[in-house]
Amino acid sequence: MTSGAFDRATAIGRLGTDEFDVLVVGGGITGAGVALDAASRGLRTALVERHDFASGTSSKSSKLVHGGLRYLQQREVRLVYEALHERHIALRNAPHLVRVLPFLIPVLSKDGLVNPKLARALGSALWMYDLTGGVRIGKIHRRISKQRALEHMPSLRTANVAAAYLYYDAQTDDARLTLTIARTAAEHGAVVVNHASVDALHKDAGRLTGATVSVDGDTVEVRARAVVNATGVWSDEVRALDEGTHPHSIRPAKGIHITVPWHKVRNDIAAIIPVPKDRRSIFVVPWGDFTYVGTTDTDYDGPIDDPQCTPDDVRYLLDAVNLALDEPLSEADILGTWAGLRPLISGGSVGEKTADLSRKHAVRVSDSGLVTVTGGKLTTYRRMASDTVDRVVDALGTGGRCRTKRVRLVGAAGPTVSNEHLARRYGSLASDVLALETADPTLAEALVPGLPYRRSEAVYAVREEMARTLDDVLSRRTRARLLAREATARVADDVAALIGAELGWDATHIAREVGTFRSALAEERSAAGLPETALDESIGA
């Protein structure tokens, strides 16, 4: 059973009574990583997240733990090497959450002809990719025949496939990875609280001494010797609390994805499809009974709290993937969408595309001692956290060296269950979920018809994973909203009643949660210009 270290009420109580070495602001993948790194070094650590863990960019990525082939084209060899090194560590420390995933790169011909220069360049890039990290996981790329390529993805336009390359990267559920890192930080002694926002930073003689945090309608004064700003695209807002002016240091780049029924694409492995005349590629990635397609990488200047897919975004992805498919996808096939903002560091040339900006991270320390980490990507979170905590250790004079290379995440060790779905999401903690079903067999029923999630997972999310809202459960503890928006909306009342019984909600609160959730889904669908009903009957076909 779990240790109780991830108990929200206890954590809130400690926020106001304990004195911390470091307060981490932001509960995305970077902030959770910083909290784990700091706590594993023996630093008294607290983490607060304004909304839910991974509710921003960290739940809206391509869900890949990878080096990034295109960064080799940008001559970011060191970044790729670092990312592939981190991929190896993630596979070792979180084998229940991060898994090797084969990728297909079809060599597409035009009028039956293949550009030999492009084919050679692709082969050379893959050899470099292997040398910078593929060898570590024992997987080397190879060229395969047209027939083998079509066996992996029979929906490809047959006449245009000349051959293909096969190489290897890794996949994860980004929101669950982030949550598990936060839980592991708590196991190492960190105080971790979601739905807790920083309203002000405190200073004494010009040096930071803590923050005012609002949580559950109350105000808590948190004392800390150091404060880390790990809020991604919101980092300038936290810097403004410290510096008094908005620094405008972040250049957000929007990425979007669409989900379609797997049988429309029939890819048993992931694929990378080149976008002609755009110097970009899109991912086509299987996810159970679904396939998701993404991502765009475009400048964004709208509200950062709730980025949306637009009709242009959707059309770009459909046009790109349909160039490679025998039977085109349409808006009516889209079951879910998601949009996220990458916190890229501004300072590039005027007119430079966000796709060409570096994914390197940067750590800066303000005059008052605020440590801000920006940039980077999901795969390199652990390295970002290490570099950040190194700066905290330098300032505090205590903490020692990074230890997270060998810290296995919660659920990674020990026996697991035979249920593959639960084992892949919870690892050795899956038995705790099954125990709920033993006590109440109705919890083994589907949470959303057509999706693999079980009612027990919603109850477990509230009891053990700090889920506080309907959206927490249906968007991040499970990924139902991303996979099948309309089917998820239809069961919102039932799910709200289920978790409301755990959280002490009355009928008014349940109705408010359902209304807020369904309104958000309707806005998401409308912003993308999608029809009001999707092919829910295609789920699991």
Coordinates of N, CA and C in Angstrom, one line a residue, residues 292-431:
Y292 N -3.0 9.2 -32.4 CA -3.0 10.7 -32.4 C -2.0 11.2 -33.4
V293 N -2.3 12.4 -34.0 CA -1.5 13.0 -35.0 C -1.1 14.4 -34.5
G294 N 0.2 14.7 -34.6 CA 0.7 16.1 -34.2 C 2.2 16.2 -34.6
T295 N 2.8 17.3 -34.5 CA 2.3 18.4 -33.9 C 2.6 19.6 -34.8
T296 N 1.9 20.7 -34.7 CA 2.3 21.9 -35.3 C 3.3 22.6 -34.4
D297 N 4.0 23.6 -34.9 CA 5.0 24.3 -34.0 C 5.0 25.8 -34.5
T298 N 4.1 26.6 -34.0 CA 3.8 27.9 -34.5 C 3.9 28.9 -33.4
D299 N 4.2 30.2 -33.8 CA 4.2 31.3 -32.8 C 2.8 31.4 -32.3
Y300 N 2.8 31.9 -31.0 CA 1.5 32.0 -30.3 C 1.5 33.3 -29.5
D301 N 0.4 34.1 -29.7 CA 0.4 35.4 -28.9 C -1.0 35.6 -28.3
G302 N -1.7 34.5 -28.1 CA -3.0 34.5 -27.4 C -2.9 34.3 -25.9
P303 N -4.0 34.1 -25.2 CA -4.0 33.8 -23.8 C -3.3 32.5 -23.5
I304 N -2.4 32.6 -22.5 CA -1.6 31.4 -22.3 C -2.2 30.4 -21.3
D305 N -3.3 30.8 -20.7 CA -4.0 29.9 -19.7 C -4.8 28.8 -20.4
D306 N -5.3 29.0 -21.6 CA -6.1 28.0 -22.2 C -6.0 28.1 -23.8
P307 N -4.8 27.7 -24.3 CA -4.7 27.7 -25.7 C -5.6 26.7 -26.4
Q308 N -6.1 27.0 -27.6 CA -7.0 26.1 -28.3 C -6.5 25.7 -29.6
C309 N -6.9 24.6 -30.1 CA -6.7 24.2 -31.5 C -7.7 25.0 -32.3
T310 N -7.2 25.5 -33.5 CA -8.1 26.3 -34.4 C -8.4 25.5 -35.6
P311 N -9.3 25.9 -36.4 CA -9.6 25.2 -37.7 C -8.4 25.2 -38.6
D312 N -7.5 26.2 -38.6 CA -6.3 26.2 -39.4 C -5.4 25.1 -38.9
D313 N -5.2 25.0 -37.5 CA -4.4 23.9 -37.0 C -4.8 22.5 -37.4
V314 N -6.1 22.3 -37.3 CA -6.7 21.0 -37.6 C -6.5 20.7 -39.1
R315 N -6.8 21.7 -39.9 CA -6.6 21.5 -41.4 C -5.2 21.2 -41.7
Y316 N -4.2 21.9 -41.1 CA -2.8 21.6 -41.4 C -2.5 20.2 -41.1
L317 N -2.9 19.6 -40.0 CA -2.6 18.2 -39.6 C -3.3 17.3 -40.6
L318 N -4.6 17.5 -40.9 CA -5.3 16.7 -41.8 C -4.7 16.7 -43.2
D319 N -4.4 17.8 -43.7 CA -3.7 17.9 -45.0 C -2.4 17.2 -45.0
A320 N -1.6 17.4 -44.0 CA -0.3 16.7 -43.9 C -0.4 15.2 -43.9
V321 N -1.2 14.7 -43.0 CA -1.3 13.2 -42.9 C -2.0 12.6 -44.1
N322 N -3.0 13.3 -44.7 CA -3.7 12.8 -45.8 C -2.9 12.6 -47.1
L323 N -1.8 13.4 -47.2 CA -0.9 13.3 -48.3 C -0.3 11.9 -48.4
A324 N -0.3 11.2 -47.2 CA 0.4 9.9 -47.1 C -0.6 8.7 -47.0
L325 N -1.9 9.0 -46.9 CA -2.9 8.0 -46.6 C -3.7 7.6 -47.9
D326 N -4.1 6.4 -48.0 CA -4.9 6.0 -49.1 C -6.3 6.5 -49.0
E327 N -6.9 6.5 -47.7 CA -8.2 7.0 -47.4 C -8.1 8.2 -46.5
P328 N -8.4 9.4 -46.9 CA -8.2 10.5 -46.1 C -9.0 10.6 -44.9
L329 N -8.5 11.2 -43.8 CA -9.2 11.5 -42.6 C -9.9 12.9 -42.8
S330 N -11.0 13.0 -42.1 CA -11.8 14.3 -42.1 C -12.1 14.8 -40.7
E331 N -12.6 16.0 -40.6 CA -13.0 16.5 -39.3 C -13.9 15.6 -38.5
A332 N -14.8 14.9 -39.3 CA -15.7 14.0 -38.6 C -15.1 12.8 -37.9
D333 N -13.8 12.5 -38.3 CA -13.1 11.4 -37.7 C -12.5 11.8 -36.3
I334 N -12.4 13.1 -36.0 CA -11.6 13.5 -34.9 C -12.4 13.3 -33.6
L335 N -11.8 12.6 -32.7 CA -12.5 12.3 -31.4 C -12.0 13.1 -30.3
G336 N -10.8 13.7 -30.4 CA -10.3 14.6 -29.4 C -9.2 15.5 -29.9
T337 N -8.9 16.6 -29.2 CA -7.9 17.5 -29.6 C -7.2 18.0 -28.3
W338 N -5.9 18.4 -28.5 CA -5.3 19.1 -27.4 C -4.2 20.1 -27.9
A339 N -4.1 21.2 -27.2 CA -3.1 22.2 -27.6 C -2.3 22.6 -26.4
G340 N -1.0 22.7 -26.6 CA -0.1 23.1 -25.5 C 0.9 24.1 -25.9
L341 N 1.5 24.8 -25.0 CA 2.5 25.9 -25.3 C 3.8 25.5 -24.8
R342 N 4.8 25.5 -25.7 CA 6.2 25.2 -25.3 C 6.8 26.5 -24.8
P343 N 7.5 26.5 -23.7 CA 8.1 27.7 -23.2 C 9.5 28.0 -23.7
L344 N 9.6 28.4 -25.0 CA 10.8 28.6 -25.6 C 11.4 30.0 -25.2
I345 N 12.7 30.0 -25.2 CA 13.4 31.2 -24.7 C 13.5 32.2 -25.9
S346 N 13.0 33.4 -25.8 CA 13.0 34.4 -26.9 C 14.5 34.9 -27.0
G347 N 14.7 35.6 -28.1 CA 16.0 36.2 -28.4 C 16.5 35.7 -29.7
G348 N 15.7 35.0 -30.5 CA 16.1 34.6 -31.8 C 16.0 35.7 -32.8
S349 N 16.3 35.5 -34.0 CA 16.3 36.5 -35.0 C 14.8 36.9 -35.3
V350 N 14.6 38.1 -35.7 CA 13.3 38.5 -36.1 C 12.8 37.7 -37.3
G351 N 11.6 37.2 -37.2 CA 11.1 36.3 -38.3 C 11.5 34.9 -38.2
E352 N 12.3 34.5 -37.2 CA 12.7 33.1 -37.1 C 11.6 32.3 -36.6
K353 N 11.4 31.1 -37.2 CA 10.3 30.3 -36.9 C 10.5 29.6 -35.5
T354 N 9.4 29.4 -34.7 CA 9.6 28.7 -33.5 C 10.2 27.3 -33.6
A355 N 9.9 26.7 -34.8 CA 10.4 25.3 -35.0 C 11.9 25.3 -35.1
D356 N 12.5 26.5 -35.4 CA 14.0 26.6 -35.5 C 14.7 27.1 -34.2
L357 N 13.9 27.4 -33.2 CA 14.5 27.9 -31.9 C 15.0 26.7 -31.2
S358 N 16.0 26.9 -30.4 CA 16.6 25.8 -29.6 C 15.7 25.4 -28.5
R359 N 15.8 24.1 -28.2 CA 15.1 23.5 -27.0 C 16.0 23.4 -25.8
K360 N 17.1 24.1 -25.9 CA 18.0 24.1 -24.7 C 17.3 24.8 -23.5
H361 N 17.7 24.5 -22.3 CA 17.1 25.2 -21.2 C 18.1 26.2 -20.6
A362 N 17.6 27.1 -19.8 CA 18.5 28.1 -19.2 C 18.0 28.2 -17.7
V363 N 19.0 28.5 -16.8 CA 18.7 28.7 -15.4 C 19.3 30.1 -15.1
R364 N 18.5 31.0 -14.5 CA 19.0 32.3 -14.1 C 18.6 32.5 -12.7
V365 N 19.4 33.4 -12.0 CA 19.2 33.7 -10.6 C 19.1 35.2 -10.5
S366 N 18.0 35.7 -10.0 CA 17.7 37.2 -9.9 C 18.5 37.7 -8.7
D367 N 18.5 39.0 -8.6 CA 19.3 39.7 -7.5 C 18.7 39.3 -6.1
S368 N 17.4 39.0 -6.1 CA 16.9 38.6 -4.8 C 17.0 37.1 -4.5
G369 N 17.5 36.3 -5.5 CA 17.7 34.9 -5.3 C 16.7 34.0 -6.0
L370 N 15.7 34.6 -6.7 CA 14.7 33.7 -7.4 C 15.4 32.9 -8.5
V371 N 15.3 31.6 -8.4 CA 16.0 30.7 -9.4 C 14.9 30.4 -10.5
T372 N 15.1 30.8 -11.7 CA 14.1 30.5 -12.8 C 14.7 29.6 -13.8
V373 N 14.0 28.5 -14.1 CA 14.4 27.6 -15.1 C 13.4 27.6 -16.3
T374 N 13.9 27.8 -17.5 CA 13.0 28.0 -18.7 C 13.6 27.2 -19.8
G375 N 12.7 27.0 -20.9 CA 13.1 26.2 -22.0 C 13.1 24.8 -21.8
G376 N 13.9 24.0 -22.6 CA 13.9 22.6 -22.4 C 12.7 21.8 -23.0
K377 N 12.7 20.6 -22.7 CA 11.6 19.7 -23.2 C 11.3 18.6 -22.2
L378 N 10.2 17.9 -22.4 CA 9.8 16.8 -21.5 C 10.9 15.8 -21.2
T379 N 11.6 15.4 -22.3 CA 12.6 14.3 -22.1 C 13.8 14.8 -21.2
T380 N 14.1 16.0 -21.2 CA 15.3 16.5 -20.4 C 15.0 17.1 -19.1
Y381 N 13.8 16.7 -18.6 CA 13.3 17.3 -17.3 C 14.3 17.1 -16.2
R382 N 14.9 15.8 -16.1 CA 15.7 15.5 -15.0 C 17.0 16.3 -15.0
R383 N 17.6 16.5 -16.2 CA 18.8 17.3 -16.3 C 18.5 18.8 -16.0
M384 N 17.3 19.3 -16.4 CA 16.9 20.6 -16.1 C 16.8 20.8 -14.6
A385 N 16.2 19.8 -13.9 CA 16.1 19.9 -12.5 C 17.4 19.9 -11.8
S386 N 18.3 19.0 -12.3 CA 19.7 18.9 -11.7 C 20.4 20.2 -11.8
D387 N 20.4 20.9 -13.0 CA 21.1 22.1 -13.1 C 20.4 23.2 -12.2
T388 N 19.1 23.2 -12.1 CA 18.4 24.2 -11.2 C 18.8 24.0 -9.8
V389 N 18.7 22.8 -9.3 CA 19.0 22.5 -7.9 C 20.5 22.8 -7.6
D390 N 21.4 22.6 -8.6 CA 22.8 22.9 -8.4 C 22.9 24.4 -8.0
R391 N 22.1 25.3 -8.6 CA 22.2 26.7 -8.3 C 21.7 27.0 -6.9
V392 N 20.6 26.2 -6.5 CA 20.1 26.4 -5.2 C 21.1 25.9 -4.1
V393 N 21.8 24.8 -4.4 CA 22.8 24.3 -3.5 C 24.0 25.3 -3.4
D394 N 24.3 25.9 -4.5 CA 25.4 26.9 -4.4 C 25.0 28.1 -3.5
A395 N 23.8 28.5 -3.6 CA 23.3 29.6 -2.8 C 23.2 29.2 -1.3
L396 N 22.7 28.0 -1.0 CA 22.5 27.6 0.4 C 23.7 27.1 1.1
G397 N 24.6 26.5 0.3 CA 25.8 25.9 0.8 C 25.6 24.6 1.4
T398 N 24.5 23.9 1.0 CA 24.1 22.6 1.5 C 23.4 21.8 0.5
G399 N 23.4 20.5 0.5 CA 22.6 19.7 -0.4 C 23.4 18.7 -1.2
G400 N 24.7 19.0 -1.5 CA 25.5 18.0 -2.2 C 25.1 17.9 -3.7
R401 N 25.5 16.7 -4.3 CA 25.4 16.5 -5.7 C 24.1 15.8 -6.0
C402 N 23.7 15.9 -7.3 CA 22.4 15.3 -7.8 C 22.5 13.7 -7.6
R403 N 21.3 13.2 -7.2 CA 21.2 11.7 -7.0 C 20.2 11.0 -7.8
T404 N 19.5 11.8 -8.7 CA 18.3 11.2 -9.4 C 18.6 10.3 -10.5
K405 N 19.9 10.1 -10.9 CA 20.2 9.2 -12.0 C 19.8 7.8 -11.5
R406 N 19.8 7.5 -10.3 CA 19.5 6.2 -9.8 C 18.2 6.1 -8.9
V407 N 17.4 7.1 -9.0 CA 16.2 7.1 -8.2 C 15.0 6.6 -9.0
R408 N 14.6 5.4 -8.7 CA 13.5 4.8 -9.4 C 12.1 5.4 -8.9
L409 N 11.3 5.7 -9.9 CA 10.0 6.4 -9.5 C 9.0 5.4 -8.9
V410 N 8.1 6.0 -8.1 CA 7.1 5.2 -7.4 C 6.4 4.2 -8.4
G411 N 6.3 3.0 -8.0 CA 5.6 2.0 -8.9 C 6.6 1.2 -9.8
A412 N 7.9 1.6 -9.8 CA 8.8 1.0 -10.7 C 9.4 -0.3 -10.1
A413 N 9.4 -0.4 -8.8 CA 10.0 -1.6 -8.2 C 8.9 -2.5 -7.6
G414 N 9.2 -3.8 -7.5 CA 8.3 -4.8 -6.9 C 7.4 -5.4 -7.9
P415 N 6.7 -6.5 -7.5 CA 5.8 -7.2 -8.3 C 4.6 -6.4 -8.8
T416 N 4.1 -6.7 -9.9 CA 2.9 -6.0 -10.4 C 1.8 -7.0 -10.7
V417 N 0.7 -6.5 -11.3 CA -0.4 -7.4 -11.5 C -0.5 -7.9 -13.0
S418 N -1.3 -8.8 -13.3 CA -1.4 -9.4 -14.6 C -2.2 -8.5 -15.5
N419 N -3.0 -7.6 -15.0 CA -3.9 -6.7 -15.8 C -2.9 -5.7 -16.5
E420 N -2.8 -5.8 -17.8 CA -1.8 -5.0 -18.5 C -2.1 -3.5 -18.5
H421 N -3.4 -3.2 -18.6 CA -3.8 -1.7 -18.5 C -3.4 -1.1 -17.2
L422 N -3.7 -1.7 -16.1 CA -3.3 -1.2 -14.8 C -1.8 -1.2 -14.6
A423 N -1.2 -2.3 -15.0 CA 0.3 -2.4 -14.8 C 1.0 -1.3 -15.5
R424 N 0.6 -1.0 -16.7 CA 1.2 0.1 -17.5 C 1.0 1.5 -17.0
R425 N 0.0 1.6 -16.1 CA -0.2 3.0 -15.6 C 0.2 3.2 -14.2
Y426 N 0.3 2.1 -13.4 CA 0.6 2.2 -12.0 C 1.8 1.3 -11.5
G427 N 2.2 0.4 -12.4 CA 3.3 -0.4 -12.0 C 3.0 -1.3 -10.8
S428 N 3.8 -1.3 -9.8 CA 3.6 -2.1 -8.6 C 2.5 -1.6 -7.8
L429 N 2.0 -0.4 -8.0 CA 0.9 0.1 -7.2 C -0.5 -0.3 -7.8
A430 N -0.5 -1.0 -8.9 CA -1.7 -1.5 -9.5 C -2.5 -2.3 -8.6
S431 N -1.8 -3.1 -7.7 CA -2.6 -3.9 -6.7 C -3.4 -3.1 -5.8

